[in-house]
Short mmCIF file of C-alpha atoms and ligand atoms in Angstrom, two decimals:
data_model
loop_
_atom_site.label_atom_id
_atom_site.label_comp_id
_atom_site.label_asym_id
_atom_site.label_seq_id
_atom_site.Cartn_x
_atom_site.Cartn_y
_atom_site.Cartn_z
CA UNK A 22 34.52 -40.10 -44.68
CA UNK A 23 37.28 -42.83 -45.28
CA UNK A 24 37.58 -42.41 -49.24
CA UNK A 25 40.96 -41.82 -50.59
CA UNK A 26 41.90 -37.95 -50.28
CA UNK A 27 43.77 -36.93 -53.64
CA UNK A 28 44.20 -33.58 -53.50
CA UNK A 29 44.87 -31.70 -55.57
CA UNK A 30 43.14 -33.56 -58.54
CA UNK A 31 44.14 -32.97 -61.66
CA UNK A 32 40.80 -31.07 -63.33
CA UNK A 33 41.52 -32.15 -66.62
CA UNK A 34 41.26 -35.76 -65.24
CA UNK A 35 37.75 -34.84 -63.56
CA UNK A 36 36.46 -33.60 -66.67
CA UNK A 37 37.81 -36.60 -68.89
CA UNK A 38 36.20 -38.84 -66.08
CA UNK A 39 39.19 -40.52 -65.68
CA UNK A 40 40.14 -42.58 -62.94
CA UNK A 41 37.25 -41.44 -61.07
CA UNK A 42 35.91 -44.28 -59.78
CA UNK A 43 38.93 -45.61 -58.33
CA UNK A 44 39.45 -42.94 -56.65
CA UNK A 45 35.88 -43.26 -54.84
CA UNK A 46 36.30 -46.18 -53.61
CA UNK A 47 36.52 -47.04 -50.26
CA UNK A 48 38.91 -47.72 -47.79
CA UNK A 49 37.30 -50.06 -45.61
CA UNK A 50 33.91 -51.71 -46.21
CA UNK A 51 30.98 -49.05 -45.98
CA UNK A 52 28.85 -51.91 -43.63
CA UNK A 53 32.12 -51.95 -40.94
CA UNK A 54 31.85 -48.18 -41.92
CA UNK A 55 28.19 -47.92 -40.68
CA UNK A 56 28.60 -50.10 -37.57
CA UNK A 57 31.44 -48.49 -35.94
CA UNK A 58 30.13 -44.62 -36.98
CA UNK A 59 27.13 -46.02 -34.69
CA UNK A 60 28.72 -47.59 -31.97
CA UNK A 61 30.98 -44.07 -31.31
CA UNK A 62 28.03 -41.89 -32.30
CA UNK A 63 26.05 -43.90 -29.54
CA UNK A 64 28.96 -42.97 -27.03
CA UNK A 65 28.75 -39.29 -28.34
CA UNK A 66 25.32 -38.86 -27.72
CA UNK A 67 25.51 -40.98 -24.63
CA UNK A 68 28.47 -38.46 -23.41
CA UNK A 69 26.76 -35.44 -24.23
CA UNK A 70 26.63 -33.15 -20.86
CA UNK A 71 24.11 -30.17 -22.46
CA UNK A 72 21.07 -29.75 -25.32
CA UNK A 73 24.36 -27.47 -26.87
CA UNK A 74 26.82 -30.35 -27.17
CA UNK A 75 24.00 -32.84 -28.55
CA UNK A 76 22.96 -30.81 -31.20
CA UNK A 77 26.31 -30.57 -32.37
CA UNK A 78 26.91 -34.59 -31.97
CA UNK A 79 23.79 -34.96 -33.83
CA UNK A 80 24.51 -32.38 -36.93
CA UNK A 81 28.20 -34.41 -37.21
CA UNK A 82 26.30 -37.50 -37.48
CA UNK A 83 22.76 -37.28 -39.13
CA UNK A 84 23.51 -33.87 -40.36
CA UNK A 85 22.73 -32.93 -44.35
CA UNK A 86 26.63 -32.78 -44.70
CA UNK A 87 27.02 -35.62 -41.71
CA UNK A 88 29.00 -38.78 -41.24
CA UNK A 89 25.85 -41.04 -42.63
CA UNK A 90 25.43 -38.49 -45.30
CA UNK A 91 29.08 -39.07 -46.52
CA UNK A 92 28.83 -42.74 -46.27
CA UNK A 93 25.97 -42.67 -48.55
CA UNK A 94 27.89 -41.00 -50.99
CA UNK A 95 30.43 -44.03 -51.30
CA UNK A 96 27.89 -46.43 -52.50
CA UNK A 97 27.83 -45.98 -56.09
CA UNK A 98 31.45 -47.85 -56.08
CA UNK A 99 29.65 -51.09 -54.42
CA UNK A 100 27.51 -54.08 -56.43
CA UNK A 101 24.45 -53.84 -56.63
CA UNK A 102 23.55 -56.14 -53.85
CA UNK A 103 26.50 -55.12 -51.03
CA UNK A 104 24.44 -51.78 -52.03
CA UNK A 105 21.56 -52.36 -50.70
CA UNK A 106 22.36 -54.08 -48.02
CA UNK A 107 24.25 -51.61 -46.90
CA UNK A 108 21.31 -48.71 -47.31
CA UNK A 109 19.44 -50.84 -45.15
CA UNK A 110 21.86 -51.10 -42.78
CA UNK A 111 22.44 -47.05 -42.83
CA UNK A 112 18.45 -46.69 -42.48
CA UNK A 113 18.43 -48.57 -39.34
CA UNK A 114 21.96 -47.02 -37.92
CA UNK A 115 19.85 -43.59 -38.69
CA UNK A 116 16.52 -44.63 -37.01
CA UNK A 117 18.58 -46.23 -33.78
CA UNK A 118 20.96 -43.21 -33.63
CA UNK A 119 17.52 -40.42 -33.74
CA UNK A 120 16.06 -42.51 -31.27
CA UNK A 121 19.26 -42.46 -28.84
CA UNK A 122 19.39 -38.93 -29.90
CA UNK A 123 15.56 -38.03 -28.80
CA UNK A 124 15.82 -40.24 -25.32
CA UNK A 125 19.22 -38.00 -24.30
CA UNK A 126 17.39 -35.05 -25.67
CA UNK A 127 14.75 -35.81 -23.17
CA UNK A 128 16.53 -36.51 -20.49
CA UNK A 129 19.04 -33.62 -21.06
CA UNK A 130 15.69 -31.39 -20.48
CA UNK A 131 14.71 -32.97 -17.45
CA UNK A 132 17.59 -32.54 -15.76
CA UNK A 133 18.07 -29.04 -17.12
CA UNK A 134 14.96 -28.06 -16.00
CA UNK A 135 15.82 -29.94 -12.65
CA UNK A 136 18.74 -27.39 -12.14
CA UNK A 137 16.39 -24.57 -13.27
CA UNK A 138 13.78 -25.40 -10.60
CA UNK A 139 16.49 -25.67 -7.91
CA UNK A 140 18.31 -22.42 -8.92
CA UNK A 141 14.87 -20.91 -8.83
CA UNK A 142 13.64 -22.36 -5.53
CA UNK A 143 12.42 -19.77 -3.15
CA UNK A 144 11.55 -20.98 0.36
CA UNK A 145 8.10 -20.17 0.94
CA UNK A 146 8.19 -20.18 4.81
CA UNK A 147 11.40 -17.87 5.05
CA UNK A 148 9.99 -14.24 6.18
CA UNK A 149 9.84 -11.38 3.66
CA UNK A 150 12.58 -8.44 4.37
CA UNK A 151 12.41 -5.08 3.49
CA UNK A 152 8.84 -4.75 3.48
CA UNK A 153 8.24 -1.33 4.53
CA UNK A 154 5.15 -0.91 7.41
CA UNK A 155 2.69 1.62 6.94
CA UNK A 156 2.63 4.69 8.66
CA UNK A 157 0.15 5.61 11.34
CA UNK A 158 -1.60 9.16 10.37
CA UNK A 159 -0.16 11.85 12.43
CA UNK A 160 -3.61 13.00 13.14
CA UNK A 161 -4.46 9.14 14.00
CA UNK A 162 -1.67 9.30 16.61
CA UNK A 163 -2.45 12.36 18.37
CA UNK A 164 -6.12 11.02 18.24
CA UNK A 165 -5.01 7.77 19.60
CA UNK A 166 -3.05 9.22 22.28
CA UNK A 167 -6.23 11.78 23.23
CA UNK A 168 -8.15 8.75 23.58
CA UNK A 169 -5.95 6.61 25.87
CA UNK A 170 -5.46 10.02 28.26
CA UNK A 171 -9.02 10.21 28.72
CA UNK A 172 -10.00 6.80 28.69
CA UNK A 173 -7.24 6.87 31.80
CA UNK A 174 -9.59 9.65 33.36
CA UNK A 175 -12.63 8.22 33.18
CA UNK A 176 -14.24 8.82 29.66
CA UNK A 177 -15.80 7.02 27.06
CA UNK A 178 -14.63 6.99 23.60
CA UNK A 179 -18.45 7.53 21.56
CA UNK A 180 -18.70 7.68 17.58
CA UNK A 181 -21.63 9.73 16.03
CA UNK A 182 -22.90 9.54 12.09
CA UNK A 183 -20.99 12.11 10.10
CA UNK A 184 -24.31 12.88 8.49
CA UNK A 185 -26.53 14.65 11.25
CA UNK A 186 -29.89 15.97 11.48
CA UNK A 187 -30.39 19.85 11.91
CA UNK A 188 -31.76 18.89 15.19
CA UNK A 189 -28.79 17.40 16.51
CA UNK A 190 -26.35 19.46 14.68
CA UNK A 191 -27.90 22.30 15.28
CA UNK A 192 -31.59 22.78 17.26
CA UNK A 193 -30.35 20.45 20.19
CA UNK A 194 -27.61 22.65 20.64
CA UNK A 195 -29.39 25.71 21.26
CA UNK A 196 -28.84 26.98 17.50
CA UNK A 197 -32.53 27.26 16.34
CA UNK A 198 -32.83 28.00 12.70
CA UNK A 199 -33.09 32.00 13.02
CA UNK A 200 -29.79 31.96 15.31
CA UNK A 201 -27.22 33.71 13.80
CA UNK A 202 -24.46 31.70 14.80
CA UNK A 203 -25.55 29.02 12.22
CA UNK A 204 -23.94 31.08 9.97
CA UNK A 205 -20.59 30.63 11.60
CA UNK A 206 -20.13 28.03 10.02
CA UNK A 207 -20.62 26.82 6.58
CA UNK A 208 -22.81 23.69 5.99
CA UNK A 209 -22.82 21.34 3.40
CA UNK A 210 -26.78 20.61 3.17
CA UNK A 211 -27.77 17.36 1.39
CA UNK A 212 -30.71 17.37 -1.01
CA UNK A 213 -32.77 15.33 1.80
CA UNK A 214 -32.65 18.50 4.35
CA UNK A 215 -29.70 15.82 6.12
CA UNK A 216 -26.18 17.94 6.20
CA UNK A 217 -22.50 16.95 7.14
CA UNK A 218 -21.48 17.53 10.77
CA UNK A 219 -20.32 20.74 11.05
CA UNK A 220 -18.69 19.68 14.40
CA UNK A 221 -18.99 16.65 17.09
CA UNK A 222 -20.99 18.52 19.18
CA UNK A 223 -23.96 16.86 18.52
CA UNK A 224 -22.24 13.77 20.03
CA UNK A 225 -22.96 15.02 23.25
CA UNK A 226 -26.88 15.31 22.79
CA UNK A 227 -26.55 11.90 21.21
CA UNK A 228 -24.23 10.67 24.39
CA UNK A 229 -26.61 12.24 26.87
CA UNK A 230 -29.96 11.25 25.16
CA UNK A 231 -28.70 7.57 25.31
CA UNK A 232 -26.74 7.52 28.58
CA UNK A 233 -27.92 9.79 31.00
CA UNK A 234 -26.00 11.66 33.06
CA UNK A 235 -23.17 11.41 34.85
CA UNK A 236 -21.75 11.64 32.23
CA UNK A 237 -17.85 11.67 31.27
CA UNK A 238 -17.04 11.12 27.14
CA UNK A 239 -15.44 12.19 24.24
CA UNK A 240 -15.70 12.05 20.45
CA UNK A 241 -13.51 12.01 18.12
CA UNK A 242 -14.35 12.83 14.55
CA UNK A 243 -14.20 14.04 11.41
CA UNK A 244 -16.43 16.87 10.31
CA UNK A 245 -17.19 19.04 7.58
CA UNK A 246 -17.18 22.71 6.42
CA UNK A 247 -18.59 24.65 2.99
CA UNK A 248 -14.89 26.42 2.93
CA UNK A 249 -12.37 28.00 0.45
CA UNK A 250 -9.00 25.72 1.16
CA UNK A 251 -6.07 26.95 1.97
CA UNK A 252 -2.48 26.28 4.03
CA UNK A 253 -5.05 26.55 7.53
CA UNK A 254 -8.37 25.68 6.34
CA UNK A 255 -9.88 22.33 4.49
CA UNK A 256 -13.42 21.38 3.77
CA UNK A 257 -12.98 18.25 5.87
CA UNK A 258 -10.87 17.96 9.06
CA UNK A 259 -10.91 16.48 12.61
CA UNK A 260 -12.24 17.33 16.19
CA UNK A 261 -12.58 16.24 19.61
CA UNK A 262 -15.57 16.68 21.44
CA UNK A 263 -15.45 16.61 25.18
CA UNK A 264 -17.76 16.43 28.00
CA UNK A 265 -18.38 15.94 31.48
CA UNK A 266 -22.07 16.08 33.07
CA UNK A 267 -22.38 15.94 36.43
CA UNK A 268 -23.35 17.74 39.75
CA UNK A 269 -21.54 20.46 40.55
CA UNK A 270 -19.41 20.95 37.87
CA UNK A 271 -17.77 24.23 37.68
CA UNK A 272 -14.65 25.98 35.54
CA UNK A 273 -11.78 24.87 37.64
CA UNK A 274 -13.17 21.20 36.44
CA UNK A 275 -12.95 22.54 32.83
CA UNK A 276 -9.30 24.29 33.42
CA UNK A 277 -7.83 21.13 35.29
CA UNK A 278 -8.83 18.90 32.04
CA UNK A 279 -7.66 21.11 30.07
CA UNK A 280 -4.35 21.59 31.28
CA UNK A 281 -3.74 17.94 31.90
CA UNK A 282 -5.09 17.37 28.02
CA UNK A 283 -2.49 20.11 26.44
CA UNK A 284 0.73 19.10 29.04
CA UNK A 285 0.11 15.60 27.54
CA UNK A 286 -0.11 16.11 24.04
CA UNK A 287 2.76 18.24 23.61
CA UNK A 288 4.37 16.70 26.37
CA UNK A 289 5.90 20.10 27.78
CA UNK A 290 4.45 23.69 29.04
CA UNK A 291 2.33 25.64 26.31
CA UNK A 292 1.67 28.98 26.47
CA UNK A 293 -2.05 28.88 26.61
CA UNK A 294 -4.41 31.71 27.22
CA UNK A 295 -7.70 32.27 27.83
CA UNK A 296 -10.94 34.70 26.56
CA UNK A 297 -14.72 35.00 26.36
CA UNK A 298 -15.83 33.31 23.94
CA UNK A 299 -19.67 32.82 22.21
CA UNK A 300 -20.56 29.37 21.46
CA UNK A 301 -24.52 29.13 21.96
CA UNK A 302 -23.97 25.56 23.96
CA UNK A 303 -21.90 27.08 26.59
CA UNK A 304 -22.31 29.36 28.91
CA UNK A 305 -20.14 30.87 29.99
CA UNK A 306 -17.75 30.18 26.83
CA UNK A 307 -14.03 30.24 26.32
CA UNK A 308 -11.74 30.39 24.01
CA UNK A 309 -8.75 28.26 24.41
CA UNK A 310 -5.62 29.43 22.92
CA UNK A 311 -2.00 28.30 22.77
CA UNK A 312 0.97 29.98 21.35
CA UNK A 313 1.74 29.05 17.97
CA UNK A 314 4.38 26.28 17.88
CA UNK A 315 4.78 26.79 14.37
CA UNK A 316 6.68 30.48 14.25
CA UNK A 317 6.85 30.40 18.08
CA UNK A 318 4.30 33.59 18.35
CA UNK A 319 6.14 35.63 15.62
CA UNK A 320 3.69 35.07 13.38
CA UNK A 321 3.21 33.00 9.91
CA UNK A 322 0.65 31.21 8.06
CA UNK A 323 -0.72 29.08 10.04
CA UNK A 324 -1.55 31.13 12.98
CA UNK A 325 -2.71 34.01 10.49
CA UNK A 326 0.19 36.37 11.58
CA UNK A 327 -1.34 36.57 15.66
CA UNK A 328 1.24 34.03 16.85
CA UNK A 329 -1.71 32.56 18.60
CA UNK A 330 -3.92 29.39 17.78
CA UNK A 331 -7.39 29.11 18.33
CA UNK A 332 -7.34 25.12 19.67
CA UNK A 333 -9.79 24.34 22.40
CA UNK A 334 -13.13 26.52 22.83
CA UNK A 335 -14.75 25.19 25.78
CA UNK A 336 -17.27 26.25 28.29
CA UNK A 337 -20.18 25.62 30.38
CA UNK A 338 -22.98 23.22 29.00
CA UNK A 339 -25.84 25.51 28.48
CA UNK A 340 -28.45 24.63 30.53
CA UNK A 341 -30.84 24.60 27.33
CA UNK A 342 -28.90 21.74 26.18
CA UNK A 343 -28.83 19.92 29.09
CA UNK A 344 -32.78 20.64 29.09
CA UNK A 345 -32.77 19.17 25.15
CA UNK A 346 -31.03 15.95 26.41
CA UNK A 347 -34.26 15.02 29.01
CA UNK A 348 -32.02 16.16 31.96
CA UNK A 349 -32.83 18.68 34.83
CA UNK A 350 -30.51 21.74 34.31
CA UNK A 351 -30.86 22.33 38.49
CA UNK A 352 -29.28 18.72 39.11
CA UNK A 353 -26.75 18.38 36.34
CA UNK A 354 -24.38 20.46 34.95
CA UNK A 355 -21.00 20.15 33.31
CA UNK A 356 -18.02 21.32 30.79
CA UNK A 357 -17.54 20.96 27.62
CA UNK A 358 -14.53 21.42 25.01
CA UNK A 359 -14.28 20.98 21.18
CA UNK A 360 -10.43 20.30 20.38
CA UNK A 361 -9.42 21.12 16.42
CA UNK A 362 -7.97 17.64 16.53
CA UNK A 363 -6.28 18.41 13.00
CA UNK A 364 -4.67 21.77 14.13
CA UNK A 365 -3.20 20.02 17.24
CA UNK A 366 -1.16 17.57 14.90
CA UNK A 367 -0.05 20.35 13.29
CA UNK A 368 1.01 22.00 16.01
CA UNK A 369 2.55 19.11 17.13
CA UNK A 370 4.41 18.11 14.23
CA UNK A 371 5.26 21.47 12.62
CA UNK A 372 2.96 20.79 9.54
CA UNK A 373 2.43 24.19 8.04
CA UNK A 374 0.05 22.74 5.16
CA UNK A 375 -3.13 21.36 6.23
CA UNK A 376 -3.88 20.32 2.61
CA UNK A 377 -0.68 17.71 3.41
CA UNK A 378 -2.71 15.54 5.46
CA UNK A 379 -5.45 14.75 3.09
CA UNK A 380 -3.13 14.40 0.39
CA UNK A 381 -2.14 10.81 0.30
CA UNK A 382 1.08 11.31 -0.27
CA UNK A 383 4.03 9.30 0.57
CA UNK A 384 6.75 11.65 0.58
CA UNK A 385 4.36 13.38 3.58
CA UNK A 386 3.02 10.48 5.29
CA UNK A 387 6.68 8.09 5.50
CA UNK A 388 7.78 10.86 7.91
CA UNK A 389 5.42 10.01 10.86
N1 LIG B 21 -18.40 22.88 18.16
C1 LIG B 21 -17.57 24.04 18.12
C2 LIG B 21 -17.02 24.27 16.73
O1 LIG B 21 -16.83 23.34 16.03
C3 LIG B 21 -16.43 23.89 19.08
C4 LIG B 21 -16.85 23.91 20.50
C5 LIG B 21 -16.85 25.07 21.18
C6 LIG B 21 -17.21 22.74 21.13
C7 LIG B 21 -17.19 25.12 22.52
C8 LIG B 21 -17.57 22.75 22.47
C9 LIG B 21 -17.52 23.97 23.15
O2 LIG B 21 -17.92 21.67 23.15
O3 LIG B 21 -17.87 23.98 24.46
O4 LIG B 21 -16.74 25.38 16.38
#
């Protein structure tokens, strides 16, 4: 503000209202004043490099306690008419210097939002990292790799409905309903008189009833038992049916497949061995075991303490089921397995919790 700075004044000559006005009055002429505050407060705001530094240019200037403000103050020592010429003149400095100070406001925004958007840019096109794949099951695998053996030898890869008849799960398969063996396992009955597959054997009714004979397929599936869970035993798990229908077929068919089925899958000698075994659609039936791979035949959980696991019963189609599918038990005959395609990942992978694989969880599944 360029009025004359006396200070200290005197208060006795403030309160006797002495010399007062003289010392109020200007310097220089308030209207020069006015003009040249604009000119350098145009330059200011013209200058100003962020919304920061304008706000402070425009609180020195147009501010309560501003450069216009103080001017103001001055014009009591003027006559009347310089007065109010100059309070027009300090109207219009104000209006010209709020609308310079708006348009650099403006533009100050643009281009701070220009260098937000370019600090910000992400190039769209520029492939994600560190996205981590999924995992493939560990029963999908073994599954897959079953399935590519086989197809190799001959077979076809069929699918059957999860929820069967009795006929096919059961009555085509030379279980009628007074057979005792229908109580080996536990079926999950739906209120229609349906049920869940209790195992893919009734693919191969299905496989023969459709295709005929000869016949070389197997099924993969999932399947479904009424059990108590526990570390070996869940209500829903995975098998592999196999079969081959043709003439002539005899056990050293069955034992060949076999072999060539378990060297693959684990990739090295097994100890496997072999017993009678009842299974009313084969005759004669086997039971298929291999040491456990788990405890290494000392015993543990999984293999119930034997140090053997029960993994492939197989036999000789029954010629009652061969008779079921419309074929003529004299011409055809053939072998079939049912692999526990769940306890063979297991065994594979040393997973001593069936319950795991079910489970969903990440911690388990990121390991395969
Ligand atoms: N379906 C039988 C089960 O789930 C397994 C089975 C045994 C399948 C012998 C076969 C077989 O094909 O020949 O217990």
């Amino acid at each position: 503000m360029a009025t004359l700075q006396v200070d200290p004044i005197p208060r006795a000559l403030y309160s006797l209202g002495l010399l007062i006005r003289e010392l109020e009055i200007p310097l220089t002429n308030p209207i020069q004043t006015i003009k040249d505050l604009t000119q350098s407060a145009l330059g200011n705001i013209n200058a100003a490099a962020s919304l920061a530094d304008l706000e402070k240019v425009r609180v020195a200037v147009l501010g309560r306690k501003g450069e216009l403000a103080g001017i103001s103050k001055t014009f009591g020592a003027m006559a009347p008419e310089d007065r109010a010429k100059a309070g027009q003149l300090l109207n219009e400095a104000k209006a010209t210097l709020e609308k310079s100070f708006e348009d650099r406001k403006a533009s100050l925004e643009g281009s701070e939002s220009d260098q937000r958007f370019k600090a910000e840019w992400i190039d769209l096109t520029v492939p994600p990292q560190g996205i981590a794949p999924g995992h493939i099951h560990p029963v999908t695998q073994v599954q897959d790799e079953i399935e590519q053996l086989f197809i190799s030898m001959g077979f076809r890869v069929l699918d059957g409905p999860e929820v069967e008849t009795d006929y096919y799960n059961f009555d085509a398969l030379n279980i009628p309903s007074d057979h005792p063996a229908r109580d080996m396992q536990d079926t999950f009955w739906m209120t229609d008189g349906h049920l869940l597959r209790t195992h893919t054997s009734p693919v191969q009714v299905r496989a023969l009833q459709k295709y005929g004979a000869p016949m070389r397929m197997i099924a993969p599936g999932r399947v479904f038992r009424n059990e108590e869970v526990d570390a070996s035993h869940e209500h829903t798990f995975y098998q592999v049916e196999g079969m081959m229908v043709d003439r002539d077929v005899s056990v050293s068919h069955l034992i060949y497949f076999m072999q060539t089925l378990l060297s693959s899958v684990f990739g090295r000698k097994v100890t496997v061995r072999l017993r009678p075994g009842y299974f009313p659609f084969v005759e004669p039936g086997f039971e298929l075991d291999i040491q456990c791979l788990i405890c290494g035949g000392n015993g543990c959980a999984v293999c119930k303490q034997s140090g053997w696991v029960e993994l492939l019963p197989c036999g000789l189609v029954h010629p009652n089921v061969i008779a079921n599918c419309g074929l003529d038990p004299q011409e055809w005959n053939g072998f079939a397995f049912g692999l526990g395609l769940t306890r063979l990942a297991m065994m594979r992978y040393a997973i001593d919790d069936i319950r795991l694989l079910q489970s969903g969880d990440l911690r388990f599944l990121n390991q395969f």
